[in-house]
Short mmCIF file of C-alpha atoms in Angstrom, two decimals:
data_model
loop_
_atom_site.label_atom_id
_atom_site.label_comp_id
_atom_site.label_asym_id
_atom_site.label_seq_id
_atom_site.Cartn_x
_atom_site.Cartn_y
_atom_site.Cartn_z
CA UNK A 19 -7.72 -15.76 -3.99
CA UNK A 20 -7.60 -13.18 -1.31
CA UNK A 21 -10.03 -10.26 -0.15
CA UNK A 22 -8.42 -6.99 1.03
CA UNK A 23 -10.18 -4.18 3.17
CA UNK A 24 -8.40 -1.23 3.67
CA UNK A 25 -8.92 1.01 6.86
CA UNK A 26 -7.26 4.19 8.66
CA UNK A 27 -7.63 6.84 5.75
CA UNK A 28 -8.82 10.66 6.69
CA UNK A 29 -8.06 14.37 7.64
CA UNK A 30 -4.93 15.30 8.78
CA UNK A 31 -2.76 18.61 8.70
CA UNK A 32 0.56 18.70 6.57
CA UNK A 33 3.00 17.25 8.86
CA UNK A 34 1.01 15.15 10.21
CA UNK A 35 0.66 10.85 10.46
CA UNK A 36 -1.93 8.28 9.28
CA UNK A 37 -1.52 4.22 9.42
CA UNK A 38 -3.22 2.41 7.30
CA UNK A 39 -4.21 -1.10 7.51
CA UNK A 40 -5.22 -3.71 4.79
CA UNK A 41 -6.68 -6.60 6.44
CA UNK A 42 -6.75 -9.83 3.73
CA UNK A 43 -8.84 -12.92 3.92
CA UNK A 44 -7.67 -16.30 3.17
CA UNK A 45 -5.09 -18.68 4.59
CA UNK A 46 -2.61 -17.80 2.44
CA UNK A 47 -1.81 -14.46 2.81
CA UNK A 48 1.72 -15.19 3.55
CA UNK A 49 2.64 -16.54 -0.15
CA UNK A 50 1.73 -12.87 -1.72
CA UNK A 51 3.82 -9.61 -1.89
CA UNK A 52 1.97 -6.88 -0.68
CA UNK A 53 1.49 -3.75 -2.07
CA UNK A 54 0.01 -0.29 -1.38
CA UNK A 55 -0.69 2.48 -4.36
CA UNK A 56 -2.17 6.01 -4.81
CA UNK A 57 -3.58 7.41 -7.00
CA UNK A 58 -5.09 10.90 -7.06
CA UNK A 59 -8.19 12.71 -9.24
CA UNK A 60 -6.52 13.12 -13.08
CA UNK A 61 -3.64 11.20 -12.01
CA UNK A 62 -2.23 7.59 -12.79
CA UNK A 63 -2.33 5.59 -10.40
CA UNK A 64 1.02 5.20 -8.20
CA UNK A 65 3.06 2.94 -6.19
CA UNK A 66 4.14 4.12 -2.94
CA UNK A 67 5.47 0.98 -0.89
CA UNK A 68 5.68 -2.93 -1.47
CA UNK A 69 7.16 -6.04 0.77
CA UNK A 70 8.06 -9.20 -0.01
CA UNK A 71 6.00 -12.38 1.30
CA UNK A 72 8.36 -12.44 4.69
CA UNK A 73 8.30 -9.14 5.29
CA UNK A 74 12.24 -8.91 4.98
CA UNK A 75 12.32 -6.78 2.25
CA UNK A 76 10.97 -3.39 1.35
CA UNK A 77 10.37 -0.79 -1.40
CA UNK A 78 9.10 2.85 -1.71
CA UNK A 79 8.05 5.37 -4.26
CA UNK A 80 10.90 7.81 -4.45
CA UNK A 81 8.23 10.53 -3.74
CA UNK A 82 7.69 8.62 0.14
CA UNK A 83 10.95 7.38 1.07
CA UNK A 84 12.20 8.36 4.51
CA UNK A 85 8.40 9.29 5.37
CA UNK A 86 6.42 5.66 5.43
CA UNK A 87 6.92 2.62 6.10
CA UNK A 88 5.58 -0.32 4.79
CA UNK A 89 5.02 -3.41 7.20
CA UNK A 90 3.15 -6.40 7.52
CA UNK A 91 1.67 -9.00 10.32
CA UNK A 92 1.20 -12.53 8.57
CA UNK A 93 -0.24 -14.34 11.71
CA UNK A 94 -3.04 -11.69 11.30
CA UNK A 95 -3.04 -11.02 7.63
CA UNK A 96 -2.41 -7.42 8.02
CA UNK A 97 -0.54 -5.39 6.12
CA UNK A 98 0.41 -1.53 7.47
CA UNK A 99 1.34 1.99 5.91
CA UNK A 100 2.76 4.22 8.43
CA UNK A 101 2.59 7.85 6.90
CA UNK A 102 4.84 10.72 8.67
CA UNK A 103 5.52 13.99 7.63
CA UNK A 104 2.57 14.15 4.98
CA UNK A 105 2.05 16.78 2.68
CA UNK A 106 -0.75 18.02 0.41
CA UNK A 107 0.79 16.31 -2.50
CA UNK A 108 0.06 13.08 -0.68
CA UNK A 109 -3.77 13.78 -0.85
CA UNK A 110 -5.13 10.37 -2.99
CA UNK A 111 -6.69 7.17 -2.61
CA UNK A 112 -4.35 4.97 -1.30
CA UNK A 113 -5.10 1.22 -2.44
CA UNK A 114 -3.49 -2.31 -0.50
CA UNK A 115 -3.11 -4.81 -3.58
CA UNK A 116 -1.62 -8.29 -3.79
CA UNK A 117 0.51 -9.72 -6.15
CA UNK A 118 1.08 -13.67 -6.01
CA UNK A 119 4.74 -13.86 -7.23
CA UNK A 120 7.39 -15.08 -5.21
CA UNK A 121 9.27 -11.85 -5.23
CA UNK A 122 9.09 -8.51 -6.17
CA UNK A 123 8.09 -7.73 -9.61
CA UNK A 124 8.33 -4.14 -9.72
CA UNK A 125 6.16 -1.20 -9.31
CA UNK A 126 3.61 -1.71 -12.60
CA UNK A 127 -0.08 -2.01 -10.35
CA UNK A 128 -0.64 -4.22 -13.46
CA UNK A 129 1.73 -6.90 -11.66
CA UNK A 130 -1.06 -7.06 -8.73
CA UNK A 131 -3.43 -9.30 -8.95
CA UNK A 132 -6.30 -8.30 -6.21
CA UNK A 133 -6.98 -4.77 -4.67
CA UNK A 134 -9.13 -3.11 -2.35
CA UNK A 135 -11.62 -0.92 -2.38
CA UNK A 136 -9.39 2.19 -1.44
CA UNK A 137 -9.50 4.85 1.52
CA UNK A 138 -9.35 8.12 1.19
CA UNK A 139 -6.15 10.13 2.61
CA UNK A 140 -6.43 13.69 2.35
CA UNK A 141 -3.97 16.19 3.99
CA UNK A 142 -4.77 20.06 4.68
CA UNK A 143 -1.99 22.62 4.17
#
């Protein structure tokens, strides 16, 4: 099992950056892919970046590509969202989840086994 607290979210101007941090408990963070989602008020919620237990391979939302990056730090069980170029549309709550496959399954949040409590991102026009 594995506790995730998620950190960095706030104001920022459109065309601005945030980074976001998940820090995880446990000594096993290593053996999950990481995730991070969105999800805004009447919305579903949505993926926006994963990697894969190593850290070697990455994924994005079509909505985010070429604007974050997805990263992660398994000697300190951190996992990172670095968010350039934002936009209004990007205003959500942006959750760091875990999913404790061996590879990536996809971009269904059902895949993801543990999540945290969310931060709120919210970007001014």
């Amino acid at each position: 099992q594995v506790q995730l607290v998620e950190s960095g979210g706030g104001l920022v101007q459109a065309g601005g950056s945030l980074r976001l941090s998940c820090a995880a408990s446990g000594r096993t963070f290593s053996s999950y892919i990481m995730g991070w989602f969105r999800q805004a008020p009447g919305k579903e919620r949505e993926f926006v970046g994963g990697i894969s237990r190593g850290g070697g391979g990455t994924y994005y939302g079509d909505s985010v590509k070429g604007r974050f990056t997805i990263s992660r730090d398994n000697a300190k069980n951190t996992v990172a969202l670095q968010m350039n170029s934002l936009k209004p549309e990007d205003t959500a709550v942006y959750y760091c989840a875990a999913d404790p496959s061996s590879f990536f399954r996809g971009i269904d949040p059902d895949r993801y086994d543990y999540w945290g409590q969310g931060t709120q991102v919210t970007v001014s026009s």
